[in-house]
mmCIF file of C-alpha atoms and ligand atoms in Angstrom:
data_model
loop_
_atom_site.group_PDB
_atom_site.id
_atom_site.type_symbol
_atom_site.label_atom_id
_atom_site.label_comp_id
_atom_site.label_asym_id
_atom_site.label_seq_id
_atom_site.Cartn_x
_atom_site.Cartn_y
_atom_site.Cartn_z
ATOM 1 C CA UNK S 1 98.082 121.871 89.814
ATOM 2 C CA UNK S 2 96.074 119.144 90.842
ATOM 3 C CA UNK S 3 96.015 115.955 93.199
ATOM 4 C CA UNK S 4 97.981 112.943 90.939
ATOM 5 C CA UNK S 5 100.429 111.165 92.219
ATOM 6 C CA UNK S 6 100.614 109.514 88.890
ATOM 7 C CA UNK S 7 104.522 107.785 88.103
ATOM 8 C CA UNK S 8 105.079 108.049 92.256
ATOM 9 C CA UNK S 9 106.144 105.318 94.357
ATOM 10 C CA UNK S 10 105.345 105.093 97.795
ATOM 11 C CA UNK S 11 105.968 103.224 101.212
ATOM 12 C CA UNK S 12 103.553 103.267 103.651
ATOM 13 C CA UNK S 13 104.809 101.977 106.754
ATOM 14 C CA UNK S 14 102.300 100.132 109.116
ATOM 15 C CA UNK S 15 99.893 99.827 105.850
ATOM 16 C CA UNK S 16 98.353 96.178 106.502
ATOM 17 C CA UNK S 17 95.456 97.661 108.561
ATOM 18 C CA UNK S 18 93.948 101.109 109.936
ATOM 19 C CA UNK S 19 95.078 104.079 109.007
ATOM 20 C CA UNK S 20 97.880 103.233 107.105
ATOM 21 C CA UNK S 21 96.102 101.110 105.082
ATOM 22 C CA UNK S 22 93.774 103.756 104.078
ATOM 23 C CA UNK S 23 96.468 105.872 103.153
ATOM 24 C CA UNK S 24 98.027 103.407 100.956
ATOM 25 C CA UNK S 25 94.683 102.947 98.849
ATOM 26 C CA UNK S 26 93.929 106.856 98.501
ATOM 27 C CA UNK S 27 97.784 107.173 97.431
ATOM 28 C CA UNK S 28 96.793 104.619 95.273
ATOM 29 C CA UNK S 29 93.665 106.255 93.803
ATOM 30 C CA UNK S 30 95.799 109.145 93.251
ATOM 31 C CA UNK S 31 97.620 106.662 91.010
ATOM 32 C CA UNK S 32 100.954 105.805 93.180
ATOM 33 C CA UNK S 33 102.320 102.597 93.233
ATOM 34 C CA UNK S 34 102.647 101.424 96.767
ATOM 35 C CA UNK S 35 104.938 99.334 99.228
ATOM 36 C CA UNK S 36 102.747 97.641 101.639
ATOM 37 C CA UNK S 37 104.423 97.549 105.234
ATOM 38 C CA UNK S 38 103.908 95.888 108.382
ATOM 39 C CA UNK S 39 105.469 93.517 111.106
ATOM 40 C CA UNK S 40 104.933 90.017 109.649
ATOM 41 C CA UNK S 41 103.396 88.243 107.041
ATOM 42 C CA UNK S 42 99.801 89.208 107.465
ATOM 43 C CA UNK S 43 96.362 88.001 104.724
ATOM 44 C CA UNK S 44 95.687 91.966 105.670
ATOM 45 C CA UNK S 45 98.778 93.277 104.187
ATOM 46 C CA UNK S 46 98.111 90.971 101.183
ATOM 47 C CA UNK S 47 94.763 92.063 100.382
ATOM 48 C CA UNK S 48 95.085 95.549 100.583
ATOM 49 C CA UNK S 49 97.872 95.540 98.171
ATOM 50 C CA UNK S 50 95.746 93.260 96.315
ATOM 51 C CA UNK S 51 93.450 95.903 96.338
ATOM 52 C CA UNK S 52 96.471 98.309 94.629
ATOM 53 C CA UNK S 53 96.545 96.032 92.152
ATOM 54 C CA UNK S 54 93.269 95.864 91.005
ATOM 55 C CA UNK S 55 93.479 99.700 90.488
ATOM 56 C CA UNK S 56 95.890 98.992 88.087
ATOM 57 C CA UNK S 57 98.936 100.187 90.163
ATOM 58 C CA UNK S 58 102.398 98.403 91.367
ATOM 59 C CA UNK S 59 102.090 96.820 94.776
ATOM 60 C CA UNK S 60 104.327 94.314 97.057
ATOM 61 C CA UNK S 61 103.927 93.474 100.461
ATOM 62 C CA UNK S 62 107.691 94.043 103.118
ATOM 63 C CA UNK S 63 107.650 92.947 106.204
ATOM 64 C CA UNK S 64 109.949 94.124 108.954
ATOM 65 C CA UNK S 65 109.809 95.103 112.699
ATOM 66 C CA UNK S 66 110.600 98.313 113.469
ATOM 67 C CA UNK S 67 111.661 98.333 117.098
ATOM 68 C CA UNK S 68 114.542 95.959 115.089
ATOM 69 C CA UNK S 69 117.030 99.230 113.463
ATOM 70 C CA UNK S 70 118.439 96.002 111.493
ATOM 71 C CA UNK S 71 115.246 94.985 110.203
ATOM 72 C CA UNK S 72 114.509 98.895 109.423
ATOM 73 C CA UNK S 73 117.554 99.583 107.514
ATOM 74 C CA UNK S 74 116.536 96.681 105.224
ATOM 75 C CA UNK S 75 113.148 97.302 104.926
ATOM 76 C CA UNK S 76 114.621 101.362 103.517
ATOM 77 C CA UNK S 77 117.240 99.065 101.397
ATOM 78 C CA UNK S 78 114.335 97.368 99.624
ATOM 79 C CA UNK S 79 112.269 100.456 99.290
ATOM 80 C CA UNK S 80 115.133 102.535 98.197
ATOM 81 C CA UNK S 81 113.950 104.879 95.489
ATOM 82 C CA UNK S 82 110.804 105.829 96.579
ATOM 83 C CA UNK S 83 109.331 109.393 96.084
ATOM 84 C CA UNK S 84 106.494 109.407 98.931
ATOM 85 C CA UNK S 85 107.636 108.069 102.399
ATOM 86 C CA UNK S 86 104.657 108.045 105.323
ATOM 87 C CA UNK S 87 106.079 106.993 108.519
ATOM 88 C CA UNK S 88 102.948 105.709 110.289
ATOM 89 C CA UNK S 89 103.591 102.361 112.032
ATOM 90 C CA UNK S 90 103.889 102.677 115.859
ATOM 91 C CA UNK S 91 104.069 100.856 118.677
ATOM 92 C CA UNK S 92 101.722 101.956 121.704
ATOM 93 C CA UNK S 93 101.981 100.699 125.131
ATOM 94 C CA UNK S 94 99.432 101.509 127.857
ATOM 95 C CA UNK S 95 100.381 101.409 131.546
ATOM 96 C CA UNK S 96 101.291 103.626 134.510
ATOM 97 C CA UNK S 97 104.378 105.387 133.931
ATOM 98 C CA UNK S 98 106.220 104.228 137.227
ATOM 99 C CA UNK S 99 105.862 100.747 135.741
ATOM 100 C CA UNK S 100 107.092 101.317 131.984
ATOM 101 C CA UNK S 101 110.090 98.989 131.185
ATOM 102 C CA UNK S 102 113.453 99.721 129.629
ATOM 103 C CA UNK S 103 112.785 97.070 126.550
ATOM 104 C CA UNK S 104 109.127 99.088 126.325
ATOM 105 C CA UNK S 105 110.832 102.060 126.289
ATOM 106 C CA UNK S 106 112.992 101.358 123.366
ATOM 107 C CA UNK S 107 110.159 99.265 121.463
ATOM 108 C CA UNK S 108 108.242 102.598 121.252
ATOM 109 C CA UNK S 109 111.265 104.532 120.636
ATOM 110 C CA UNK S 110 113.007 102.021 118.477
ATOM 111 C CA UNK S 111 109.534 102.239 116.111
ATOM 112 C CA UNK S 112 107.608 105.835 116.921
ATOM 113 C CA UNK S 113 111.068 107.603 116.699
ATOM 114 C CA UNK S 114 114.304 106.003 115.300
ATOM 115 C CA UNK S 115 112.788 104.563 112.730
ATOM 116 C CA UNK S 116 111.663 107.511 111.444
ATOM 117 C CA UNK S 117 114.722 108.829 111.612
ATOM 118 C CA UNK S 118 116.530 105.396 109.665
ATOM 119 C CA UNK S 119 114.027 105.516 107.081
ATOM 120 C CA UNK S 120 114.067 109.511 106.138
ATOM 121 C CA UNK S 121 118.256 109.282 106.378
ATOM 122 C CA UNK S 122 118.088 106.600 103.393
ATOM 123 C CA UNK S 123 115.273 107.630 101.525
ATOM 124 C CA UNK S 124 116.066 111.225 101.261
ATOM 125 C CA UNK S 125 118.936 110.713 99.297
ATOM 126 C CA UNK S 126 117.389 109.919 96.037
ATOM 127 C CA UNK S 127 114.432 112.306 96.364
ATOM 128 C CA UNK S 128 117.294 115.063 96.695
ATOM 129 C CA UNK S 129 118.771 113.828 93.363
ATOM 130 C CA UNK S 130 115.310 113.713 91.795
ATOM 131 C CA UNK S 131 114.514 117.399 93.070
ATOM 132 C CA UNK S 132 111.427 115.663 94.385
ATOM 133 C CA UNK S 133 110.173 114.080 97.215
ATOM 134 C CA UNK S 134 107.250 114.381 100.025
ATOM 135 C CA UNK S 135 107.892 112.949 103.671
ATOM 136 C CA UNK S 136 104.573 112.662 106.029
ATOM 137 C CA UNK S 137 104.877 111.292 109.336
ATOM 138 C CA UNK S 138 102.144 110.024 110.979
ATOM 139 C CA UNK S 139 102.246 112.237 114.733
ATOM 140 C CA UNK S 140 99.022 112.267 117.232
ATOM 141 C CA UNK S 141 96.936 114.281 119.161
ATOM 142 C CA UNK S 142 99.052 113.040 122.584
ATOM 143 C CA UNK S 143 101.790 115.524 121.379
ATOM 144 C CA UNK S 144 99.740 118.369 123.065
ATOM 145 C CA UNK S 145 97.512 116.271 125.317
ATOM 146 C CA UNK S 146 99.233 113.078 126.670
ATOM 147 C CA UNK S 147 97.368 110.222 127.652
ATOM 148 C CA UNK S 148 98.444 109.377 130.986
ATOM 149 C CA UNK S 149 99.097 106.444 130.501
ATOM 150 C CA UNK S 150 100.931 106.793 127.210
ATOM 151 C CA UNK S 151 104.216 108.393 128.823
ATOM 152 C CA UNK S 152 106.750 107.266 126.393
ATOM 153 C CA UNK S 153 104.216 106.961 123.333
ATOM 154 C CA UNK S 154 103.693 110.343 123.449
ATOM 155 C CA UNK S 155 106.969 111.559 124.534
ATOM 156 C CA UNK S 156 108.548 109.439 120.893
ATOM 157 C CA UNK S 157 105.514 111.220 118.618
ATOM 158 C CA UNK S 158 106.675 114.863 120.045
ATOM 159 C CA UNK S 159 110.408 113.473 119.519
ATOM 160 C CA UNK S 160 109.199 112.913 115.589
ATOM 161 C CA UNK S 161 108.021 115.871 115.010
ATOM 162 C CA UNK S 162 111.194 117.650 116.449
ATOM 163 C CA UNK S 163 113.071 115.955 113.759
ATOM 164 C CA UNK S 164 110.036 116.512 110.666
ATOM 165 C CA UNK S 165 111.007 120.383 111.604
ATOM 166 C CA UNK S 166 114.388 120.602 111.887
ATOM 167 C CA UNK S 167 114.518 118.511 108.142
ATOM 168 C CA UNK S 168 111.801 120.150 106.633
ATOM 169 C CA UNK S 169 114.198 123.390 106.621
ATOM 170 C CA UNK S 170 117.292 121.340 105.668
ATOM 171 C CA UNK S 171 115.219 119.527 102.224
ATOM 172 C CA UNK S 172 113.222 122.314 101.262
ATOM 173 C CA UNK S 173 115.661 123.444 98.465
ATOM 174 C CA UNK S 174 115.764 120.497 96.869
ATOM 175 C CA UNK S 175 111.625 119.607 96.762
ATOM 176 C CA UNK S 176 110.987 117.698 99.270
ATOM 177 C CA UNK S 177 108.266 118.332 102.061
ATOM 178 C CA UNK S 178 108.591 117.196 105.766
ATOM 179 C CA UNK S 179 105.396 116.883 107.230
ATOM 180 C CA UNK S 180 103.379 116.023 110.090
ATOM 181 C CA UNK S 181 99.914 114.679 110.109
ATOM 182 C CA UNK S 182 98.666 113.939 113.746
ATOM 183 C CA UNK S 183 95.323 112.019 114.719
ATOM 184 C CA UNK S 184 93.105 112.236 117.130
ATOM 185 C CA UNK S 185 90.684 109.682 118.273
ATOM 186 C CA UNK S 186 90.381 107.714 115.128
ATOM 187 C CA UNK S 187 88.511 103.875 115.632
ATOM 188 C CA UNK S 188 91.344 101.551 114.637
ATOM 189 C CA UNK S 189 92.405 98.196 116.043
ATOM 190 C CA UNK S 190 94.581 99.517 118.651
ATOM 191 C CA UNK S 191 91.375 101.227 120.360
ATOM 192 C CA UNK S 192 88.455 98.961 119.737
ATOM 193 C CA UNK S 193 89.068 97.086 123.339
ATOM 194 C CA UNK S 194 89.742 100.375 125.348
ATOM 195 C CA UNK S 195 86.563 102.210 123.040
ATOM 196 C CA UNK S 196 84.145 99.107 124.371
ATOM 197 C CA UNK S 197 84.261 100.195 128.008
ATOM 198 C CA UNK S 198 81.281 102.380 127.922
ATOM 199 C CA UNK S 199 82.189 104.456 130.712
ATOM 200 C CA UNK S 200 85.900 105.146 129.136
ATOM 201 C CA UNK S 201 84.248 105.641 125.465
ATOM 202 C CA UNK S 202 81.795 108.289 126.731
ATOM 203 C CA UNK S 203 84.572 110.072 128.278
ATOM 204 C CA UNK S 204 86.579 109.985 125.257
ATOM 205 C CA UNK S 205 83.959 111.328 123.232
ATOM 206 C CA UNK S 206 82.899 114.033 125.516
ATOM 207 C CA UNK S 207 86.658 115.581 124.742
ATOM 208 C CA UNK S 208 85.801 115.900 120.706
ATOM 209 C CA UNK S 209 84.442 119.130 120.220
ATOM 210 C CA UNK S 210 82.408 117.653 117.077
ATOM 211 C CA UNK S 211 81.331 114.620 119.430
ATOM 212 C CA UNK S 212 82.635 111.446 117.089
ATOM 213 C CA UNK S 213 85.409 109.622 116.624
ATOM 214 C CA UNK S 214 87.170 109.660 113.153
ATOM 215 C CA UNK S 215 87.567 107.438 110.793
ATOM 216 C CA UNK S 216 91.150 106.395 108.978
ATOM 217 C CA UNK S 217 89.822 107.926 105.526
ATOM 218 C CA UNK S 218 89.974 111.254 107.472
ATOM 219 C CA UNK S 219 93.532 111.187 107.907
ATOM 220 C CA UNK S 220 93.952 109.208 104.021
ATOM 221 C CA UNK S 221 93.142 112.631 102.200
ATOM 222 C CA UNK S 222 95.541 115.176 103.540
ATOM 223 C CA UNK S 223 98.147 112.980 103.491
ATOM 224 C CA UNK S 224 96.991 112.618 99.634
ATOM 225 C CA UNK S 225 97.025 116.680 99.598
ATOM 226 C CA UNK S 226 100.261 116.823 101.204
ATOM 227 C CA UNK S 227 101.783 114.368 98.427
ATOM 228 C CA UNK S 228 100.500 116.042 95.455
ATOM 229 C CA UNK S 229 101.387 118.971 93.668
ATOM 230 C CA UNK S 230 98.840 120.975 95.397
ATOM 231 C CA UNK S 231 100.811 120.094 99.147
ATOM 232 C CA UNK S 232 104.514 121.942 97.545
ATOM 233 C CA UNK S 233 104.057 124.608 99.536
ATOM 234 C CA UNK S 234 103.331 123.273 102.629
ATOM 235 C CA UNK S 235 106.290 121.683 104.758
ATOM 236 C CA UNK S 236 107.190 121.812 108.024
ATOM 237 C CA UNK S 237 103.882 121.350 109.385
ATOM 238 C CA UNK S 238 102.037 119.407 112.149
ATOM 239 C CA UNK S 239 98.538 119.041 111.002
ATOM 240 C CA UNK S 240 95.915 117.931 113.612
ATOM 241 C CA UNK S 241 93.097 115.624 112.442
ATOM 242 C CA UNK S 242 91.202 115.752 115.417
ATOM 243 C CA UNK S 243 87.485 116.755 115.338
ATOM 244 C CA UNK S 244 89.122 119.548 117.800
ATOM 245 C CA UNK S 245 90.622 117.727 120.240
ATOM 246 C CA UNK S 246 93.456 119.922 120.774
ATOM 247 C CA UNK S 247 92.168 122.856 121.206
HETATM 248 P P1 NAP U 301 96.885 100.049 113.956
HETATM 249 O O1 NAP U 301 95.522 99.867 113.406
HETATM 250 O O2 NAP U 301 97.220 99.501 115.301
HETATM 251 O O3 NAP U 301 97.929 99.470 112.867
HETATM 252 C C1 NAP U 301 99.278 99.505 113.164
HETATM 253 C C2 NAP U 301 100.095 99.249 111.928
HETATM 254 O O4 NAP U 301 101.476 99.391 112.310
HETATM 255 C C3 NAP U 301 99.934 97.839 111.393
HETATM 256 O O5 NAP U 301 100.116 97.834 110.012
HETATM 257 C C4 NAP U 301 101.064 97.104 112.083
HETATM 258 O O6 NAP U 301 101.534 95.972 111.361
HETATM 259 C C5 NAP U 301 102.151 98.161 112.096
HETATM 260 N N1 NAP U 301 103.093 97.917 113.181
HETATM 261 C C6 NAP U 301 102.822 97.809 114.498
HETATM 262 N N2 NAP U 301 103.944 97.512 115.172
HETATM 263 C C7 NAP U 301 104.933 97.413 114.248
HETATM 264 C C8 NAP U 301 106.303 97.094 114.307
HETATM 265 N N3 NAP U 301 106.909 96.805 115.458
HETATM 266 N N4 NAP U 301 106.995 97.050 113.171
HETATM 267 C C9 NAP U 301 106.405 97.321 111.985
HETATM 268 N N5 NAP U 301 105.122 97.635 111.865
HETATM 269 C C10 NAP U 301 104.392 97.666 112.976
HETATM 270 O O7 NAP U 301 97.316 101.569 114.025
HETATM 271 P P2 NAP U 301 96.464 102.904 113.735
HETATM 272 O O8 NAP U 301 95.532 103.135 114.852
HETATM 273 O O9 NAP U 301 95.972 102.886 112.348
HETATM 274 O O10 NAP U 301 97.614 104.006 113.880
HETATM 275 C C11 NAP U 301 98.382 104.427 112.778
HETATM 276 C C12 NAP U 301 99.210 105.618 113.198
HETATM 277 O O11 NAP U 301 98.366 106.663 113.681
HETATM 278 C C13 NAP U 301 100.190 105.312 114.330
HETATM 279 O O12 NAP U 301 101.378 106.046 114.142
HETATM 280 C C14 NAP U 301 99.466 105.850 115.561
HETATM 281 O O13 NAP U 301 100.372 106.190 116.576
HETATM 282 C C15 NAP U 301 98.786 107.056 114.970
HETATM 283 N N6 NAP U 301 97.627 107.487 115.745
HETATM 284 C C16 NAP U 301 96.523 106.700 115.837
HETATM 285 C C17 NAP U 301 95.441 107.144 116.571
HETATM 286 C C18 NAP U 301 94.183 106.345 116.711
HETATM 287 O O14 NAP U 301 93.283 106.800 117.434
HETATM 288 N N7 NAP U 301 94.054 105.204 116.068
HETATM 289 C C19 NAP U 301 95.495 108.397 117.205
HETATM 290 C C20 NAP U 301 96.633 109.159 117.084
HETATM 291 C C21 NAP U 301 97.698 108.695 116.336
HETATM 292 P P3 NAP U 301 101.025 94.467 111.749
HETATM 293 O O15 NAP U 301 99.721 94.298 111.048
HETATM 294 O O16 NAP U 301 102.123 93.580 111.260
HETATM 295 O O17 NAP U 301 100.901 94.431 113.236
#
């Protein structure tokens, strides 16, 4: 056994920046060829499957919005075929839960949840014919301590993983692994502005048993794991990447 993903093809949603797009290059070093995903045309999304390139492997960049079922269903159309799916784009809105809207309420669903769901109904197929496939969804820490603020975000991750169980039962006879991977505090984008209030970052930090955020390379390598030979006899799993934080 060992960690090649050699002859695999992959889409990484949500792969133009952060974690995604770490997971796309250490698929990639594992020597997958790999859809690069994200919302719209981005230099980002270009140069990291630029980067695929350069190792020698297959790359293209998709675009489509994912709180758009439309715009997922083509977006699984196009990638139809792949072996390795990671659902990891999301959308995450911040505000006090009295004041959440119904359209931000189905953008988080639309993305966090029913995509997920859109994506894994096409894909599947094939990977059942092939006797081979390996499904990782990107979850997060929130599904056992919810940010306050993060109502619905939260609520759509825990909603994910209710449907990586129930499949990872239903596809295990055929090869394929359902899987969870959830964060914790990891420095992307979507936390830089929140992270630069001192006061706010000190309390975040002070609730990570090993006292740092991560970094997206530490979620890049079990999701490798999970994908390779070495990961068939792990499914159904939620896997925290958290320096502790939910415990
Ligand atoms: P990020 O840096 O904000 O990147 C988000 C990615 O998702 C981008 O590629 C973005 O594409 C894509 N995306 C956003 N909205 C989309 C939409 N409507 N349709 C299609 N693609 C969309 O995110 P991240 O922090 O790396 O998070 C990655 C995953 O980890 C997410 O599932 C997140 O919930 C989870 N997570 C993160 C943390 C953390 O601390 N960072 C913690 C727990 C869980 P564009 O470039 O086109 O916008």
């Amino acid at each position: 056994m060992d960690f090649n993903l050699n002859g695999k093809r992959a889409l990484v949603t949500g792969s133009s920046r952060g974690i995604g797009s770490a997971i796309a290059l250490e698929l990639a070093r594992g020597g997958a060829d790999v859809i690069v995903h994200c919302s719209r045309p981005s230099k980002k999304a270009d140069n990291i499957a630029q980067q695929i390139q350069d190792m020698g492997r297959k790359s293209e960049v998709i675009t489509a919005d994912l709180t758009n079922p439309e715009s997922t269903i083509e977006l699984a159309e196009k990638a139809m075929g792949a072996d390795i799916l990671v659902l990891n784009a999301s959308v995450q809105i911040r505000k006090p839960w009295q004041e959440i809207t119904v359209a931000e309420y189905i953008m988080q669903t639309n993305c966090n949840y029913l995509s997920s769901l859109l994506l894994m109904q096409r894909l599947s197929r094939p990977m059942q014919e092939k006797k081979w496939g390996r499904i990782v969804a990107i979850g997060s820490v929130q599904e056992l301590k919810p940010h306050p603020q993060m109502l619905v975000y939260s609520s759509s991750k825990c909603a994910q993983t209710g449907l990586i169980k129930s499949l990872a039962a239903q596809l295990a006879k055929d090869g394929i692994t359902v899987n969870t991977v959830a964060p914790g505090v990891i420095y992307t984008d979507r936390n830089i502005e929140a992270l630069s209030d001192p006061v706010y970052a000190r309390q975040v930090t002070e609730s990570i048993p090993v006292g740092f955020y991560g970094q997206k390379e530490d979620i890049a390598g079990t999701v490798r794991l999970l994908c390779s030979d070495f990961g068939r006899y792990i499914t159904g799993q939620n896997i925290f990447i958290d320096g502790g934080k939910s415990l």
